[in-house]
Amino acid sequence: MHALLVPVFWITLPRLVPEMDSHTLWQELQLHDWMSEEYSHLKDPFLKLSGFPCSWTFLHHLQEQIHPEFTLHNHLWEEAQGLLRELRLGLSDSQLCTFMGVHMCHRHYVQLMPQHGKGVIDSWTHLQQAMDWFRARHEDSIFVVTSNGMKRYTENINASKSKVVFVGGGQEGNFTLLMQCNHTIMTIGTFGFWAACQLAETPLPGQLHPARL
């Protein structure tokens, strides 16, 4: 994980070297996707956490410690800002516009959720409803859509209602763009969640919006 994060962020946390990891008698804990009561009483000094705790209840109280670790490298920040600036100049007559990052991890949403999470895949109306929710609150909205399954997005999202841009790029580019947007619409997948965690504005995860993102 360290090798994946370092090219994108100014990581300051110490790295656990493989030798120490292999010689430590860890007590392993598979995390739920929510803050269980038992997590308030963990005592083991060598506890290794695993899982994908993408929950506001799990991480909200740690945001002040988490945010500094998600400081983008300057060149990535500048690239994302440059692209958003081009979009604003090309799509908006206003100097002020509001960017909405839209994200779906295609593999997680289509494969992992129904097979492992026992979830139900909603129709594409849920994304359209979320976009309409933001349109009603921000007149000059630009929706920046990122995904590893862009073909499904372009086929199912109605881009005629307002300014919608489908941005296909690598993982680094998609993540940095989502982080620079003002708001987030996400389905399932850690990219959308962690990008939304860095924003001070309004994310719309499924549990907060009746459209069930």
PDB file of C-alpha atoms in Angstrom:
ATOM      1  CA  MET A   1       0.000   0.000   0.000  1.00  0.00           C
ATOM      2  CA  HIS A   2       2.861   2.372   0.803  1.00  0.00           C
ATOM      3  CA  ALA A   3       4.239   1.918  -2.715  1.00  0.00           C
ATOM      4  CA  LEU A   4       0.839   2.848  -4.192  1.00  0.00           C
ATOM      5  CA  LEU A   5       0.352   5.963  -2.073  1.00  0.00           C
ATOM      6  CA  VAL A   6       3.818   7.540  -2.169  1.00  0.00           C
ATOM      7  CA  PRO A   7       3.674   8.604  -5.861  1.00  0.00           C
ATOM      8  CA  VAL A   8       0.476  10.542  -5.137  1.00  0.00           C
ATOM      9  CA  PHE A   9       0.726  11.881  -1.570  1.00  0.00           C
ATOM     10  CA  TRP A  10       3.235  13.383   0.858  1.00  0.00           C
ATOM     11  CA  ILE A  11       3.143  10.406   3.226  1.00  0.00           C
ATOM     12  CA  THR A  12       4.596  11.155   6.677  1.00  0.00           C
ATOM     13  CA  LEU A  13       3.461   8.061   8.577  1.00  0.00           C
ATOM     14  CA  PRO A  14       6.244   5.579   9.367  1.00  0.00           C
ATOM     15  CA  ARG A  15       6.359   2.516   7.167  1.00  0.00           C
ATOM     16  CA  LEU A  16       6.141  -0.989   8.655  1.00  0.00           C
ATOM     17  CA  VAL A  17       9.050  -2.868   7.122  1.00  0.00           C
ATOM     18  CA  PRO A  18       8.351  -6.448   5.953  1.00  0.00           C
ATOM     19  CA  GLU A  19      10.842  -7.989   8.399  1.00  0.00           C
ATOM     20  CA  MET A  20       9.123  -6.466  11.414  1.00  0.00           C
ATOM     21  CA  ASP A  21       5.719  -7.355  10.026  1.00  0.00           C
ATOM     22  CA  SER A  22       6.621 -11.018   9.572  1.00  0.00           C
ATOM     23  CA  HIS A  23       8.147 -11.355  13.063  1.00  0.00           C
ATOM     24  CA  THR A  24       5.337  -9.661  14.976  1.00  0.00           C
ATOM     25  CA  LEU A  25       2.665 -11.806  16.631  1.00  0.00           C
ATOM     26  CA  TRP A  26      -0.315  -9.892  15.321  1.00  0.00           C
ATOM     27  CA  GLN A  27      -3.875 -10.221  16.532  1.00  0.00           C
ATOM     28  CA  GLU A  28      -5.857  -9.794  13.310  1.00  0.00           C
ATOM     29  CA  LEU A  29      -9.241  -8.079  13.202  1.00  0.00           C
ATOM     30  CA  GLN A  30     -11.500  -7.996  10.135  1.00  0.00           C
ATOM     31  CA  LEU A  31     -13.327  -4.670  10.332  1.00  0.00           C
ATOM     32  CA  HIS A  32     -16.991  -4.049   9.737  1.00  0.00           C
ATOM     33  CA  ASP A  33     -18.041  -1.177   7.487  1.00  0.00           C
ATOM     34  CA  TRP A  34     -19.332   0.730  10.513  1.00  0.00           C
ATOM     35  CA  MET A  35     -18.070   1.743  13.946  1.00  0.00           C
ATOM     36  CA  SER A  36     -18.960  -1.229  16.140  1.00  0.00           C
ATOM     37  CA  GLU A  37     -19.095  -0.705  19.890  1.00  0.00           C
ATOM     38  CA  GLU A  38     -16.333  -3.270  20.408  1.00  0.00           C
ATOM     39  CA  TYR A  39     -13.880  -1.021  18.572  1.00  0.00           C
ATOM     40  CA  SER A  40     -13.993   1.417  21.490  1.00  0.00           C
ATOM     41  CA  HIS A  41     -12.465  -1.195  23.793  1.00  0.00           C
ATOM     42  CA  LEU A  42      -9.576  -2.680  21.819  1.00  0.00           C
ATOM     43  CA  LYS A  43      -6.623  -3.457  24.092  1.00  0.00           C
ATOM     44  CA  ASP A  44      -4.248  -5.658  22.105  1.00  0.00           C
ATOM     45  CA  PRO A  45      -0.915  -3.829  21.561  1.00  0.00           C
ATOM     46  CA  PHE A  46      -0.231  -5.670  18.282  1.00  0.00           C
ATOM     47  CA  LEU A  47      -3.494  -5.399  16.417  1.00  0.00           C
ATOM     48  CA  LYS A  48      -3.592  -5.632  12.622  1.00  0.00           C
ATOM     49  CA  LEU A  49      -6.730  -4.238  11.026  1.00  0.00           C
ATOM     50  CA  SER A  50      -8.013  -5.459   7.672  1.00  0.00           C
ATOM     51  CA  GLY A  51     -11.055  -4.805   5.531  1.00  0.00           C
ATOM     52  CA  PHE A  52     -12.542  -1.754   3.813  1.00  0.00           C
ATOM     53  CA  PRO A  53     -14.075   0.494   6.502  1.00  0.00           C
ATOM     54  CA  CYS A  54     -15.659   3.056   4.175  1.00  0.00           C
ATOM     55  CA  SER A  55     -17.967   4.541   6.779  1.00  0.00           C
ATOM     56  CA  TRP A  56     -18.387   8.094   8.054  1.00  0.00           C
ATOM     57  CA  THR A  57     -18.961   6.717  11.552  1.00  0.00           C
ATOM     58  CA  PHE A  58     -15.656   4.876  11.456  1.00  0.00           C
ATOM     59  CA  LEU A  59     -13.356   7.687  10.361  1.00  0.00           C
ATOM     60  CA  HIS A  60     -15.048  11.000  11.148  1.00  0.00           C
ATOM     61  CA  HIS A  61     -13.296  11.521  14.494  1.00  0.00           C
ATOM     62  CA  LEU A  62      -9.912  10.885  12.834  1.00  0.00           C
ATOM     63  CA  GLN A  63     -10.239  13.402  10.014  1.00  0.00           C
ATOM     64  CA  GLU A  64      -7.734  15.868  11.469  1.00  0.00           C
ATOM     65  CA  GLN A  65      -5.067  13.152  11.507  1.00  0.00           C
ATOM     66  CA  ILE A  66      -6.056  11.715   8.122  1.00  0.00           C
ATOM     67  CA  HIS A  67      -6.145  14.934   6.066  1.00  0.00           C
ATOM     68  CA  PRO A  68      -2.395  15.743   6.219  1.00  0.00           C
ATOM     69  CA  GLU A  69      -1.567  12.279   4.859  1.00  0.00           C
ATOM     70  CA  PHE A  70      -3.636  13.030   1.754  1.00  0.00           C
ATOM     71  CA  THR A  71      -1.656  16.079   0.683  1.00  0.00           C
ATOM     72  CA  LEU A  72      -1.137  15.763  -3.061  1.00  0.00           C
ATOM     73  CA  HIS A  73       2.236  16.197  -4.688  1.00  0.00           C
ATOM     74  CA  ASN A  74       2.426  19.642  -6.247  1.00  0.00           C
ATOM     75  CA  HIS A  75       2.549  18.495  -9.874  1.00  0.00           C
ATOM     76  CA  LEU A  76      -0.605  16.373  -9.479  1.00  0.00           C
ATOM     77  CA  TRP A  77      -2.454  19.215  -7.777  1.00  0.00           C
ATOM     78  CA  GLU A  78      -1.435  21.612 -10.551  1.00  0.00           C
ATOM     79  CA  GLU A  79      -2.513  19.177 -13.295  1.00  0.00           C
ATOM     80  CA  ALA A  80      -5.944  18.711 -11.720  1.00  0.00           C
ATOM     81  CA  GLN A  81      -6.393  22.443 -11.201  1.00  0.00           C
ATOM     82  CA  GLY A  82      -5.353  23.097 -14.791  1.00  0.00           C
ATOM     83  CA  LEU A  83      -7.933  20.671 -16.151  1.00  0.00           C
ATOM     84  CA  LEU A  84     -10.706  22.106 -13.986  1.00  0.00           C
ATOM     85  CA  ARG A  85      -9.722  25.599 -15.107  1.00  0.00           C
ATOM     86  CA  GLU A  86     -10.000  24.537 -18.757  1.00  0.00           C
ATOM     87  CA  LEU A  87     -13.413  23.017 -18.099  1.00  0.00           C
ATOM     88  CA  ARG A  88     -14.624  26.196 -16.446  1.00  0.00           C
ATOM     89  CA  LEU A  89     -13.421  28.393 -19.297  1.00  0.00           C
ATOM     90  CA  GLY A  90     -14.851  26.074 -21.936  1.00  0.00           C
ATOM     91  CA  LEU A  91     -18.212  25.301 -20.356  1.00  0.00           C
ATOM     92  CA  SER A  92     -19.170  28.220 -18.156  1.00  0.00           C
ATOM     93  CA  ASP A  93     -19.723  31.932 -18.714  1.00  0.00           C
ATOM     94  CA  SER A  94     -19.308  32.545 -15.009  1.00  0.00           C
ATOM     95  CA  GLN A  95     -16.039  33.049 -13.165  1.00  0.00           C
ATOM     96  CA  LEU A  96     -17.541  31.021 -10.337  1.00  0.00           C
ATOM     97  CA  CYS A  97     -18.811  27.500 -10.884  1.00  0.00           C
ATOM     98  CA  THR A  98     -19.253  24.433  -8.703  1.00  0.00           C
ATOM     99  CA  PHE A  99     -17.549  21.171  -9.616  1.00  0.00           C
ATOM    100  CA  MET A 100     -19.250  17.878  -8.738  1.00  0.00           C
ATOM    101  CA  GLY A 101     -17.039  14.804  -8.789  1.00  0.00           C
ATOM    102  CA  VAL A 102     -18.924  11.659  -9.830  1.00  0.00           C
ATOM    103  CA  HIS A 103     -17.319   8.281  -9.228  1.00  0.00           C
ATOM    104  CA  MET A 104     -18.176   4.615  -9.579  1.00  0.00           C
ATOM    105  CA  CYS A 105     -15.793   1.685  -9.371  1.00  0.00           C
ATOM    106  CA  HIS A 106     -17.286  -0.564 -12.037  1.00  0.00           C
ATOM    107  CA  ARG A 107     -15.839  -3.820 -10.708  1.00  0.00           C
ATOM    108  CA  HIS A 108     -16.901  -3.132  -7.108  1.00  0.00           C
ATOM    109  CA  TYR A 109     -20.359  -1.981  -8.097  1.00  0.00           C
ATOM    110  CA  VAL A 110     -21.235  -4.697 -10.588  1.00  0.00           C
ATOM    111  CA  GLN A 111     -19.324  -7.676  -9.171  1.00  0.00           C
ATOM    112  CA  LEU A 112     -18.385  -7.280  -5.512  1.00  0.00           C
ATOM    113  CA  MET A 113     -21.537  -5.630  -4.203  1.00  0.00           C
ATOM    114  CA  PRO A 114     -24.086  -8.249  -5.315  1.00  0.00           C
ATOM    115  CA  GLN A 115     -21.766 -11.225  -4.845  1.00  0.00           C
ATOM    116  CA  HIS A 116     -20.005 -10.384  -1.580  1.00  0.00           C
ATOM    117  CA  GLY A 117     -21.851  -7.447  -0.072  1.00  0.00           C
ATOM    118  CA  LYS A 118     -25.268  -8.973  -0.812  1.00  0.00           C
ATOM    119  CA  GLY A 119     -26.377  -5.571  -2.067  1.00  0.00           C
ATOM    120  CA  VAL A 120     -28.820  -4.750  -4.821  1.00  0.00           C
ATOM    121  CA  ILE A 121     -27.686  -2.799  -7.885  1.00  0.00           C
ATOM    122  CA  ASP A 122     -30.046   0.099  -8.426  1.00  0.00           C
ATOM    123  CA  SER A 123     -30.923   1.442 -11.831  1.00  0.00           C
ATOM    124  CA  TRP A 124     -28.994   4.403 -13.202  1.00  0.00           C
ATOM    125  CA  THR A 125     -31.741   6.734 -12.018  1.00  0.00           C
ATOM    126  CA  HIS A 126     -29.995   7.019  -8.660  1.00  0.00           C
ATOM    127  CA  LEU A 127     -27.068   8.929 -10.197  1.00  0.00           C
ATOM    128  CA  GLN A 128     -29.413  11.119 -12.220  1.00  0.00           C
ATOM    129  CA  GLN A 129     -31.414  11.947  -9.084  1.00  0.00           C
ATOM    130  CA  ALA A 130     -28.250  12.880  -7.214  1.00  0.00           C
ATOM    131  CA  MET A 131     -27.149  15.136 -10.069  1.00  0.00           C
ATOM    132  CA  ASP A 132     -30.573  16.795 -10.105  1.00  0.00           C
ATOM    133  CA  TRP A 133     -30.269  17.339  -6.346  1.00  0.00           C
ATOM    134  CA  PHE A 134     -27.073  19.330  -6.885  1.00  0.00           C
ATOM    135  CA  ARG A 135     -28.440  21.176  -9.926  1.00  0.00           C
ATOM    136  CA  ALA A 136     -31.278  22.514  -7.786  1.00  0.00           C
ATOM    137  CA  ARG A 137     -28.769  23.936  -5.307  1.00  0.00           C
ATOM    138  CA  HIS A 138     -25.950  25.111  -7.590  1.00  0.00           C
ATOM    139  CA  GLU A 139     -27.021  26.885 -10.750  1.00  0.00           C
ATOM    140  CA  ASP A 140     -23.668  26.768 -12.535  1.00  0.00           C
ATOM    141  CA  SER A 141     -22.721  23.119 -11.918  1.00  0.00           C
ATOM    142  CA  ILE A 142     -20.131  21.133 -13.845  1.00  0.00           C
ATOM    143  CA  PHE A 143     -20.152  17.361 -13.303  1.00  0.00           C
ATOM    144  CA  VAL A 144     -16.758  15.676 -13.656  1.00  0.00           C
ATOM    145  CA  VAL A 145     -17.312  11.941 -14.166  1.00  0.00           C
ATOM    146  CA  THR A 146     -14.483   9.465 -13.498  1.00  0.00           C
ATOM    147  CA  SER A 147     -14.615   5.676 -13.541  1.00  0.00           C
ATOM    148  CA  ASN A 148     -12.804   2.534 -14.603  1.00  0.00           C
ATOM    149  CA  GLY A 149     -15.974   1.609 -16.496  1.00  0.00           C
ATOM    150  CA  MET A 150     -16.591   4.810 -18.434  1.00  0.00           C
ATOM    151  CA  LYS A 151     -18.508   3.135 -21.253  1.00  0.00           C
ATOM    152  CA  ARG A 152     -21.418   2.364 -18.914  1.00  0.00           C
ATOM    153  CA  TYR A 153     -21.447   5.966 -17.720  1.00  0.00           C
ATOM    154  CA  THR A 154     -21.601   7.478 -21.196  1.00  0.00           C
ATOM    155  CA  GLU A 155     -24.387   5.095 -22.190  1.00  0.00           C
ATOM    156  CA  ASN A 156     -26.566   5.644 -19.121  1.00  0.00           C
ATOM    157  CA  ILE A 157     -26.095   9.216 -17.869  1.00  0.00           C
ATOM    158  CA  ASN A 158     -28.146  11.930 -19.525  1.00  0.00           C
ATOM    159  CA  ALA A 159     -25.617  14.648 -20.293  1.00  0.00           C
ATOM    160  CA  SER A 160     -28.132  16.946 -21.992  1.00  0.00           C
ATOM    161  CA  LYS A 161     -29.495  18.517 -18.797  1.00  0.00           C
ATOM    162  CA  SER A 162     -26.326  20.400 -17.884  1.00  0.00           C
ATOM    163  CA  LYS A 163     -22.563  20.409 -18.202  1.00  0.00           C
ATOM    164  CA  VAL A 164     -21.305  16.828 -17.842  1.00  0.00           C
ATOM    165  CA  VAL A 165     -17.713  15.885 -18.679  1.00  0.00           C
ATOM    166  CA  PHE A 166     -16.522  12.280 -18.910  1.00  0.00           C
ATOM    167  CA  VAL A 167     -12.861  12.233 -17.928  1.00  0.00           C
ATOM    168  CA  GLY A 168     -11.055   8.988 -18.646  1.00  0.00           C
ATOM    169  CA  GLY A 169      -7.690   8.690 -16.989  1.00  0.00           C
ATOM    170  CA  GLY A 170      -5.480   6.609 -14.771  1.00  0.00           C
ATOM    171  CA  GLN A 171      -6.034   6.042 -11.085  1.00  0.00           C
ATOM    172  CA  GLU A 172      -3.824   8.940 -10.011  1.00  0.00           C
ATOM    173  CA  GLY A 173      -5.543  11.414 -12.321  1.00  0.00           C
ATOM    174  CA  ASN A 174      -9.046  10.295 -11.395  1.00  0.00           C
ATOM    175  CA  PHE A 175      -8.372  10.494  -7.682  1.00  0.00           C
ATOM    176  CA  THR A 176      -6.738  13.910  -7.791  1.00  0.00           C
ATOM    177  CA  LEU A 177      -9.621  15.281  -9.864  1.00  0.00           C
ATOM    178  CA  LEU A 178     -12.188  13.978  -7.390  1.00  0.00           C
ATOM    179  CA  MET A 179     -10.256  15.570  -4.536  1.00  0.00           C
ATOM    180  CA  GLN A 180     -10.270  18.970  -6.251  1.00  0.00           C
ATOM    181  CA  CYS A 181     -14.020  19.042  -6.894  1.00  0.00           C
ATOM    182  CA  ASN A 182     -16.332  20.904  -4.526  1.00  0.00           C
ATOM    183  CA  HIS A 183     -18.750  18.027  -3.947  1.00  0.00           C
ATOM    184  CA  THR A 184     -18.880  14.277  -4.507  1.00  0.00           C
ATOM    185  CA  ILE A 185     -21.426  11.807  -5.853  1.00  0.00           C
ATOM    186  CA  MET A 186     -20.262   8.259  -5.247  1.00  0.00           C
ATOM    187  CA  THR A 187     -21.595   4.736  -5.372  1.00  0.00           C
ATOM    188  CA  ILE A 188     -19.267   2.100  -3.989  1.00  0.00           C
ATOM    189  CA  GLY A 189     -15.499   1.902  -4.145  1.00  0.00           C
ATOM    190  CA  THR A 190     -12.763   3.377  -2.005  1.00  0.00           C
ATOM    191  CA  PHE A 191     -11.683   6.077  -4.495  1.00  0.00           C
ATOM    192  CA  GLY A 192     -14.947   7.973  -4.200  1.00  0.00           C
ATOM    193  CA  PHE A 193     -15.071   7.554  -0.454  1.00  0.00           C
ATOM    194  CA  TRP A 194     -11.541   8.723   0.286  1.00  0.00           C
ATOM    195  CA  ALA A 195     -11.812  11.628  -2.125  1.00  0.00           C
ATOM    196  CA  ALA A 196     -15.024  12.712  -0.398  1.00  0.00           C
ATOM    197  CA  CYS A 197     -13.302  12.450   2.990  1.00  0.00           C
ATOM    198  CA  GLN A 198     -10.925  15.218   1.936  1.00  0.00           C
ATOM    199  CA  LEU A 199     -13.722  17.651   1.081  1.00  0.00           C
ATOM    200  CA  ALA A 200     -15.248  20.137   3.465  1.00  0.00           C
ATOM    201  CA  GLU A 201     -18.385  20.270   1.343  1.00  0.00           C
ATOM    202  CA  THR A 202     -21.246  17.869   0.625  1.00  0.00           C
ATOM    203  CA  PRO A 203     -20.718  14.201  -0.244  1.00  0.00           C
ATOM    204  CA  LEU A 204     -23.737  12.115  -1.205  1.00  0.00           C
ATOM    205  CA  PRO A 205     -23.142   8.518  -0.169  1.00  0.00           C
ATOM    206  CA  GLY A 206     -25.986   6.037  -0.268  1.00  0.00           C
ATOM    207  CA  GLN A 207     -26.865   6.175   3.403  1.00  0.00           C
ATOM    208  CA  LEU A 208     -27.374   9.955   3.286  1.00  0.00           C
ATOM    209  CA  HIS A 209     -29.470  10.286   0.157  1.00  0.00           C
ATOM    210  CA  PRO A 210     -32.800   8.665  -0.642  1.00  0.00           C
ATOM    211  CA  ALA A 211     -31.648   7.949  -4.177  1.00  0.00           C
ATOM    212  CA  ARG A 212     -29.384   5.247  -2.712  1.00  0.00           C
ATOM    213  CA  LEU A 213     -26.159   6.156  -4.443  1.00  0.00           C
TER     214      LEU A 213
END
